[in-house]
XYZ file of C-alpha atoms in Angstrom:
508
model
C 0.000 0.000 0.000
C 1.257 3.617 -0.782
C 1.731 5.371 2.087
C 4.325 8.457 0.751
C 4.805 10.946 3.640
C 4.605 14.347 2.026
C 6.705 17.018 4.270
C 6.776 20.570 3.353
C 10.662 20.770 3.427
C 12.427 24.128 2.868
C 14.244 24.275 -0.828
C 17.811 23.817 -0.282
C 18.621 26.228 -2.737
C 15.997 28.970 -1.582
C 17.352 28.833 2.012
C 21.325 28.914 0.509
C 19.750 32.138 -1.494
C 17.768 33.964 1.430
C 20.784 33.119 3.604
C 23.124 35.825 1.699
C 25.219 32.789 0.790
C 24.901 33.844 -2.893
C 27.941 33.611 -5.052
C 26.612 35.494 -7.527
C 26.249 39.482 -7.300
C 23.242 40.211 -5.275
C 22.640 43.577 -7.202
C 20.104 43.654 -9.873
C 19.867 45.520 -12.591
C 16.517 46.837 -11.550
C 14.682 48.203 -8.941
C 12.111 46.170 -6.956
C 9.390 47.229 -4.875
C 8.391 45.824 -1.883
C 5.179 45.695 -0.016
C 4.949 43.957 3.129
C 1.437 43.626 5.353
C 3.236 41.274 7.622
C 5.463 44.302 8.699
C 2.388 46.732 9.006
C 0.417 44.044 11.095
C 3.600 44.116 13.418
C 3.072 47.586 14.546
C 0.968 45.832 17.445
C 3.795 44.910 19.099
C 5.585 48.306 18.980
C 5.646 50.782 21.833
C 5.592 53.373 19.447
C 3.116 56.620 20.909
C 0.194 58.450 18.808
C -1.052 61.280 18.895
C -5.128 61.307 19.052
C -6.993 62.557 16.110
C -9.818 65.150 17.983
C -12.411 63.718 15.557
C -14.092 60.669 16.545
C -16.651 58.871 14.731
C -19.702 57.467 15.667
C -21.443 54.675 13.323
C -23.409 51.741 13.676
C -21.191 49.459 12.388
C -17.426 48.703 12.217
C -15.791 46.456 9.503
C -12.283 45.474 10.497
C -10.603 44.225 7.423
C -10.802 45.469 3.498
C -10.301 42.005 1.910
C -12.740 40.249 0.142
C -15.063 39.347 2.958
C -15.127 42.691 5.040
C -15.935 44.401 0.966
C -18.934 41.961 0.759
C -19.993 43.047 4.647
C -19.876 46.472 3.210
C -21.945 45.768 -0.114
C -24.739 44.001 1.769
C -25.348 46.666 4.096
C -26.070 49.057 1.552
C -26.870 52.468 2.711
C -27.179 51.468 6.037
C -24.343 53.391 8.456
C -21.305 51.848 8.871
C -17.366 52.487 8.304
C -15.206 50.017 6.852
C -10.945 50.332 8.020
C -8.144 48.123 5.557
C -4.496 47.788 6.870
C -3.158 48.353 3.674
C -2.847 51.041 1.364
C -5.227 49.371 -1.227
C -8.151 46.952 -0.930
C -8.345 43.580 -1.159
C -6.214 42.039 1.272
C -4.855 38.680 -0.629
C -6.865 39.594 -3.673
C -4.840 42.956 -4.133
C -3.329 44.269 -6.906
C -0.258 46.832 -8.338
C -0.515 49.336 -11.217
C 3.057 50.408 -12.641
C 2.610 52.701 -15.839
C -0.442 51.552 -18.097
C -0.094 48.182 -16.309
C -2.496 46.388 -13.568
C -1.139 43.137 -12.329
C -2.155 40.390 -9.720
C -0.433 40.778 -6.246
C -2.490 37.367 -4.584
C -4.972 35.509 -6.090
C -5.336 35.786 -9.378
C -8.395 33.645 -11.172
C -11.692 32.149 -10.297
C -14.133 29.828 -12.248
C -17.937 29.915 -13.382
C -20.171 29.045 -10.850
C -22.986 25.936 -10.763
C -26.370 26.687 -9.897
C -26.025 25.026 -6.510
C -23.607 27.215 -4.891
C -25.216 29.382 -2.510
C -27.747 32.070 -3.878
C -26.707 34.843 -1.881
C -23.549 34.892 -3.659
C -24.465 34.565 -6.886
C -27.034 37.594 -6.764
C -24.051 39.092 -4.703
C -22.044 38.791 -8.276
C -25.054 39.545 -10.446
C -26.019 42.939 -9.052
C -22.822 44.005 -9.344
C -22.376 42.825 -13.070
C -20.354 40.528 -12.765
C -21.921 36.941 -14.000
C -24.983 36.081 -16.086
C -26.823 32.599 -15.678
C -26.508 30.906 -19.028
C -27.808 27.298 -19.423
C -26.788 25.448 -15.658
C -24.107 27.638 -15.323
C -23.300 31.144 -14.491
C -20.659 32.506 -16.920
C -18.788 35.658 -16.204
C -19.556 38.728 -18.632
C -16.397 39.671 -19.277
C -15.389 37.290 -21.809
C -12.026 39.150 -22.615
C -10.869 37.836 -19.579
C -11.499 34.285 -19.960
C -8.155 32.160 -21.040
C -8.729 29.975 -24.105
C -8.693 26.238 -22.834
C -6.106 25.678 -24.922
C -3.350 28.484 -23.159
C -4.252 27.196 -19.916
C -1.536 25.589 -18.615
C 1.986 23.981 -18.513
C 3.141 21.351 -16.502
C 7.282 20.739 -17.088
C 8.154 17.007 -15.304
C 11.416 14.814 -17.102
C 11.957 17.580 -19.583
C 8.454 17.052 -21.181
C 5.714 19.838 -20.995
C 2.064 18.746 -20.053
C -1.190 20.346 -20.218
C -2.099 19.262 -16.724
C -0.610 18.369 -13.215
C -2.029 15.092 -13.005
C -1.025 14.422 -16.922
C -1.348 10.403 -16.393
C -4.386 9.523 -17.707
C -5.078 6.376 -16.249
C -4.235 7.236 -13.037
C -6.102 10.487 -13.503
C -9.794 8.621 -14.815
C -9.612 6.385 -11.533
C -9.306 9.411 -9.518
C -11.781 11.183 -10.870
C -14.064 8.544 -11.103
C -13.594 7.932 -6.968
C -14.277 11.707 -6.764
C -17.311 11.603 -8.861
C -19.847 10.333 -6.296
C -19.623 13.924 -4.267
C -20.433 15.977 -7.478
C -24.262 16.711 -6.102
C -22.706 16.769 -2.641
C -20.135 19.334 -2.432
C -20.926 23.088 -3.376
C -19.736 26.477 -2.032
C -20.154 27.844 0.267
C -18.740 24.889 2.308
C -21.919 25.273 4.913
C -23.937 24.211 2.411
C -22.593 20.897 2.070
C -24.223 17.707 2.278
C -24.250 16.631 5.697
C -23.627 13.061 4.985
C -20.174 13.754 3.964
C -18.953 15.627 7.176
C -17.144 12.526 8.457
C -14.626 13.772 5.825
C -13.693 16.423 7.949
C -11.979 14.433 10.488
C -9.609 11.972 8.132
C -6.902 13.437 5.990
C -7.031 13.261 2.361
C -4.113 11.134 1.856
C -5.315 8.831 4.651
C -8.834 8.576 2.966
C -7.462 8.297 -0.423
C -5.119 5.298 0.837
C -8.539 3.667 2.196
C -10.180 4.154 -0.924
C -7.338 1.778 -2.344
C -5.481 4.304 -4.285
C -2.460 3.607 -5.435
C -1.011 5.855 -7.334
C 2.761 6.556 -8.753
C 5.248 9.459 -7.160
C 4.324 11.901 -9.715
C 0.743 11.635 -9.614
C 0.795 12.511 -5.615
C 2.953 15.271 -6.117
C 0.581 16.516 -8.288
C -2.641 15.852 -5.777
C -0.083 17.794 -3.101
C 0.669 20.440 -5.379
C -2.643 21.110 -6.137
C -3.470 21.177 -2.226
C -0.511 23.403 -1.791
C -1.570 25.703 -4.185
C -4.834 26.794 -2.837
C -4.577 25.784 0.508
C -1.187 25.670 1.891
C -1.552 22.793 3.510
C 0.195 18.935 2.237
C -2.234 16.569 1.327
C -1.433 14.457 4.819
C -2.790 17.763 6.661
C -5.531 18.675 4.684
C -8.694 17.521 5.733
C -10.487 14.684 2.715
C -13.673 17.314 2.822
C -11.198 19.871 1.352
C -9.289 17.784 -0.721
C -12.507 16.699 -2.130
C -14.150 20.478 -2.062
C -11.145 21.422 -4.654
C -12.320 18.706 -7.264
C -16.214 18.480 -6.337
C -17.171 22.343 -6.436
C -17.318 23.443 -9.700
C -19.660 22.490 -13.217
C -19.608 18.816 -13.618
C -17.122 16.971 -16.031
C -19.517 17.551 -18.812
C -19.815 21.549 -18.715
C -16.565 23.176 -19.207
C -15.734 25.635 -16.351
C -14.080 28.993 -17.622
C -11.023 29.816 -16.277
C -11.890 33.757 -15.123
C -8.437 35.510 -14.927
C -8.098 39.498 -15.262
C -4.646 40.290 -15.311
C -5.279 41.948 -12.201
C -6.438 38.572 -11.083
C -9.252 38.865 -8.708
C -9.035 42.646 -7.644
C -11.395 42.678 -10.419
C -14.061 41.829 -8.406
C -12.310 43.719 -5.050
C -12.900 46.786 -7.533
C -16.380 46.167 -8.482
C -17.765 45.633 -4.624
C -15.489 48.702 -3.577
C -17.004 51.240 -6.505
C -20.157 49.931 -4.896
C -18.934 51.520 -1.052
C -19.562 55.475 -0.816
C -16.363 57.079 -0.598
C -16.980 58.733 2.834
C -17.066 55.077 4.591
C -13.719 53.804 3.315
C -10.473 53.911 5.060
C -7.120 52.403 4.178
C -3.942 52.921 6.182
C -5.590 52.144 9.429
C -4.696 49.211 12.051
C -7.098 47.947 14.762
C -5.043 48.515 18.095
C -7.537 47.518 20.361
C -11.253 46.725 20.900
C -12.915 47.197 24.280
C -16.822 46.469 24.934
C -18.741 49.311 27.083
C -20.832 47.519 29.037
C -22.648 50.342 30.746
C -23.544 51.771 26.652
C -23.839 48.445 25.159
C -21.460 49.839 22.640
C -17.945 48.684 21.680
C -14.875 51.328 21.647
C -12.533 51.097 18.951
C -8.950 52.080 18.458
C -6.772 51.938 14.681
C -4.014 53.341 14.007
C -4.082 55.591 11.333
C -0.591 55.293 9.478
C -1.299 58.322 7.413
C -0.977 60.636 9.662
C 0.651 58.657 12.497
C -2.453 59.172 14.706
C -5.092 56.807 16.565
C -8.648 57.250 15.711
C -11.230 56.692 17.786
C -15.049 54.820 16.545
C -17.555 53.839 18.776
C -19.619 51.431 16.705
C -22.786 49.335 18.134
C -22.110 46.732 16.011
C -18.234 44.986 15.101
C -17.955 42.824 11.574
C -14.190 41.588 12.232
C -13.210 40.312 8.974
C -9.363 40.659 9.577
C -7.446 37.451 10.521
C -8.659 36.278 13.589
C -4.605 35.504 14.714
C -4.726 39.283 15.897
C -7.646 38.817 18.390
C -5.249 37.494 20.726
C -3.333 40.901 21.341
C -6.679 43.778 20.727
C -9.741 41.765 22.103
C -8.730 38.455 23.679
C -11.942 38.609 25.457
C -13.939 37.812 22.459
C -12.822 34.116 21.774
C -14.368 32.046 24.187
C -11.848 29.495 22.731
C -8.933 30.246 24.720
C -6.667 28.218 23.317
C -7.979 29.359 19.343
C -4.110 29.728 17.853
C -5.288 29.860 13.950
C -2.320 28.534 12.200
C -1.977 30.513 8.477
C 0.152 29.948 5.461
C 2.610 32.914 4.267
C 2.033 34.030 0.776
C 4.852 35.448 -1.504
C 4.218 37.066 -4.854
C 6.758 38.437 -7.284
C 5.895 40.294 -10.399
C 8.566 40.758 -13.293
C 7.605 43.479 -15.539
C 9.399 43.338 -18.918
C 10.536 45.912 -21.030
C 8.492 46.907 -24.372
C 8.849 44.466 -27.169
C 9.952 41.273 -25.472
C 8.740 38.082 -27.237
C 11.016 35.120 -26.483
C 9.124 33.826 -23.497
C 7.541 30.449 -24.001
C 4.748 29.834 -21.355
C 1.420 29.830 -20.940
C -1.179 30.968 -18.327
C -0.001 28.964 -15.541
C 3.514 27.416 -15.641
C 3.995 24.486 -13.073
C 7.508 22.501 -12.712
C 6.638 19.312 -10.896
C 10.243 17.900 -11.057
C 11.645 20.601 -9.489
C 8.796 20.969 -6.669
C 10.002 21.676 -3.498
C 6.705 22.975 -1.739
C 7.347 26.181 -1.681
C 7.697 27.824 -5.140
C 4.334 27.438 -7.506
C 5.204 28.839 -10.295
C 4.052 31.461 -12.376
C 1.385 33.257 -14.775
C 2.291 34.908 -17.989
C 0.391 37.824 -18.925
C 0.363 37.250 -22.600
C -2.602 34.759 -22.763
C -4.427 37.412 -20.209
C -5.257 40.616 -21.842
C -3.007 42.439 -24.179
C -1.191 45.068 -21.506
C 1.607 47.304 -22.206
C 4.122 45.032 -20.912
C 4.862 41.433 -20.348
C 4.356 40.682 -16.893
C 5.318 37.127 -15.102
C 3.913 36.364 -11.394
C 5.811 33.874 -9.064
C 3.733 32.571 -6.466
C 5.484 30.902 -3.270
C 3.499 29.097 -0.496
C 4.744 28.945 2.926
C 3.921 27.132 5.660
C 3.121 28.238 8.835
C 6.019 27.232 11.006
C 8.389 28.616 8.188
C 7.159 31.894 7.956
C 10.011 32.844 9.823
C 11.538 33.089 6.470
C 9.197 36.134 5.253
C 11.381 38.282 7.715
C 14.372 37.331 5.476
C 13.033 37.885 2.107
C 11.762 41.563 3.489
C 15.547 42.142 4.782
C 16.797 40.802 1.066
C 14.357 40.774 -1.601
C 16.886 41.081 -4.068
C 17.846 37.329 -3.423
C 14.302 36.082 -3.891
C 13.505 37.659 -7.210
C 16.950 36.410 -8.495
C 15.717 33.088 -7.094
C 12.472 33.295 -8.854
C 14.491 34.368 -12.388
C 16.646 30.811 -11.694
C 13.355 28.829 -11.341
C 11.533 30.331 -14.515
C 14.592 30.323 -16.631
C 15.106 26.575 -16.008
C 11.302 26.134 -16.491
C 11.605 27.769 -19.833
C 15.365 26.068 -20.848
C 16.917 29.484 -20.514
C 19.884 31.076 -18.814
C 19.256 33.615 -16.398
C 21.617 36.271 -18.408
C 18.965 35.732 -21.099
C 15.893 37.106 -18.960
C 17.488 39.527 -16.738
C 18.595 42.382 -19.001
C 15.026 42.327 -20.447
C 13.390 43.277 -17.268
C 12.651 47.288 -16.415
C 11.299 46.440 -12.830
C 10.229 43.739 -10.199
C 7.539 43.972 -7.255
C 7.423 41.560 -4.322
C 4.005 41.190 -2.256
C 4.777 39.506 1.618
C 1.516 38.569 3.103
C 2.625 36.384 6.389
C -1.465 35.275 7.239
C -2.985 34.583 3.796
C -4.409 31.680 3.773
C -5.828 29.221 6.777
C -4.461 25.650 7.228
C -7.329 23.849 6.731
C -6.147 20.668 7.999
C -8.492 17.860 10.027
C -11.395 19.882 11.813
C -11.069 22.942 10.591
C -14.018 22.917 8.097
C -16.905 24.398 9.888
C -14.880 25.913 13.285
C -17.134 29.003 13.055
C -16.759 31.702 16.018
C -20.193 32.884 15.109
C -22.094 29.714 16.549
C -20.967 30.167 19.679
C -19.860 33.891 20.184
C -19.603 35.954 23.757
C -21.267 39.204 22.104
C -24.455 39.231 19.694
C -23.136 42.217 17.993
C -20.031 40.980 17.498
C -19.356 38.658 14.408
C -16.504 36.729 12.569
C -15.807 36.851 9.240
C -13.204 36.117 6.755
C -12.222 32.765 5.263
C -10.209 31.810 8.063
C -13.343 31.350 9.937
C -13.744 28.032 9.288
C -14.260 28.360 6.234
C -12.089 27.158 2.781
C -9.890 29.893 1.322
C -11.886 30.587 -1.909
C -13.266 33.615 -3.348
C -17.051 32.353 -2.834
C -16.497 31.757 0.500
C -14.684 34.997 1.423
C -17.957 37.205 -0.114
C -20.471 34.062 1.587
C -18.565 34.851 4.744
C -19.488 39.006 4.741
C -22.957 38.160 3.369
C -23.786 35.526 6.567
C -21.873 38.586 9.079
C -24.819 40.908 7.739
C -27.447 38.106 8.629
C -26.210 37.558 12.113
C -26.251 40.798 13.053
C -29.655 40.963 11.682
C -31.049 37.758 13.595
């Protein structure tokens, strides 16, 4: 029986790199940008004083957290008063983008796919009123066919010098996992709450484990490719994640027979950050700000708020009836501790990396396709990257790296933010070999790079974790959880599902 342990090891060669242990130069020959909400999120723990802004607002409700989730809290309570607060200095959270010249480019997820009429309604007339998808057939089918990549420039897969359109490019193996798969099709949607709840004993094995009980047995490549595929979107090896997610990522979309589009802006999904947030009146948004702390007044039945406004290095003040906390949950611990009546709730998150290479005007030698995989070379941390050239014609060529990392190594996000030099020269070694370049080849063609550190992107959703909702069981009515990492898996539908149900408790 197979029974291959997969261990997120660190890449030799990425730790000799962020270790300065380089022999070659470490200067580039361009600039790079970095952008770190890890560091921001560590103000917390700095001593550092404020002054007190003498305005202080009043609302009715406070949304902690401009991602996807805390955007969808906004949208559904209309014109109803609130104020929504974002860490960073653009929306989105791990949907966020960058926009150098005439360019707009992906800086965290980066694609989604049509949606089956059994996902959650909510959500779907979420997407509809805002113009976004249009039911046609079974299926509903985004609008903006532009940005829909042709089946045929969706992907390469580079294993023993051979290109593939498809991680798990065995056939054989691939038909008798599908087919095993096949019986959860009408039992698995999204939102996740909506599953079937015949299938929640799938929560509590590990995919691998269930997979070996099914009787799989399957060769080295075609688990690496089941593991990279859990790595990808959930940061989490395929003996932590639980069998309901592994399933979730096959099970969830149109059946076999009606071809899901591949939905991929080349601002990846900021496209839809920026259609909820042109739906938010200006006067309720604000970026740059940091929740310090949350206190509950007892005596006013009101909660007191503090954020840091990194503007204008000053704390504002809201006293809001209601909270919708939709920024990762990790931070609880040090503003409102009080509010988990799980003690012990340590949510353990996977680091995200991106790195964008903008090319100079006029480049055409690169080879690849949408999404550009090398499962030889796989060491669990490095994903790949997407080529802008099969997105939507842009003024430049623009490649995104993607690394995953887990969360006991995210130690190493401190390093890339000291050296991010070493990375991106990393990154050029890993798509040069993926292309059978040299380096020297790619490097003079590139006018500038970006690098995106998010250290809490995505939840592990490992054995239990499907379903751990704060909500059910939460110390103050008016208080409510949000946010993928609630619980919940980390997909676009249930990140806008997650600020939809917020509305509703508060509401019930």
């Amino acid at each position: 029986m197979h029974r291959r342990h997969f261990l997120q090891l660190s890449s030799s060669a990425l730790l000799y790199y962020l270790s300065g242990c380089s022999s070659s130069d470490d200067q580039l020959p361009f600039d790079i940008t970095l952008r770190s909400d890890m560091e921001r999120g560590h103000t917390l723990f700095q001593k550092k004083p404020y002054l007190h802004k003498d305005h202080l607002i009043n609302t009715d409700t406070i949304i902690i957290g401009g991602g996807i989730a805390g955007l969808s809290a906004a949208f559904a309570l209309g014109e109803e008063d609130y104020h929504i607060f974002e860490l960073s200095d653009r929306w989105g959270g791990t949907s966020s983008a960058e926009k150098y010249h005439q360019n707009y480019f992906a800086q965290g997820a980066h694609y989604d796919l049509s949606y089956p009429e059994k996902f959650g309604k909510e959500v779907l007339q979420s997407l509809e009123q805002l113009n976004i998808i249009q039911k046609e057939g079974q299926v509903y089918h985004f609008k903006d066919k532009k940005y829909v990549i042709p089946q045929k420039d969706l992907m390469l897969c580079k294993y023993g010098n051979q290109y593939h359109n498809y991680v798990l490019f065995n056939e054989e193996e691939a038909t008798q996992f599908y087919q095993l798969l096949h019986q959860f099709d009408d039992k698995i949607t999204l939102p996740s709450r909506l599953n079937d709840a015949s299938i929640q004993d799938l929560n509590h094995i590990t995919f691998k484990d269930w997979l070996i009980q099914q009787g799989m047995e399957f060769s080295d490549v075609f688990w690496d490719g089941i593991n990279y595929h859990m790595l990808d979107d959930y940061g989490t090896t395929i003996d932590e994640v639980s069998a309901l997610a592994g399933i979730s990522y096959y099970c969830n979309r149109p059946h076999e027979d009606e071809w899901a589009d591949v939905f991929s802006p080349p601002q990846g999904n900021a496209y839809f950050v920026d259609k909820f947030e042109q739906a938010i009146p200006k006067k309720k948004k604000h970026l740059n700000h940091i929740c310090r702390s949350i206190a509950f007044d007892e005596r006013n039945n009101h909660f007191k708020i503090e954020l840091i406004d990194f503007e204008k290095n000053e704390i504002q003040n809201v006293i809001a009836n209601k909270v919708i906390y939709a920024a990762p949950k990790h931070t609880l611990k040090f503003t409102f501790s009080e509010v988990l009546n799980k003690t012990d709730y340590l949510m353990q998150t996977s680091g995200w990396v991106v790195v964008n290479l903008v090319f100079k005007e006029g480049v055409e030698f690169l080879g690849g396709l949408w999404q550009n995989e090398n499962l030889e070379t796989f060491d669990g941390e490095y994903l790949g990257f997407v080529d802008n050239i099969t997105q939507y014609e842009e003024a430049n060529r623009i490649l995104t790296a993607y690394y995953c990392f887990a969360h006991q190594q995210k130690e190493k996000l401190v390093d890339i933010q000291k050296t991010p030099n070493l990375l991106v020269r990393y990154t050029l070694e890993k798509i040069a070999s993926f292309l059978d370049l040299k380096t020297t080849d790619i490097t003079p063609k590139i006018e500038q790079s970006f690098v995106h550190l998010m250290g809490h992107a995505m939840p592990k959703v490992g054995v239990g974790y499907l379903g751990n909702d704060l909500n059910i069981d939460r110390k103050y009515k008016n208080f409510v959880f949000a946010g993928v990492d609630n619980g919940r898996l980390p997909f676009l539908v249930e990140a806008i599902d997650s600020g939809i149900v917020a509305v509703q408790e508060l509401k019930s």
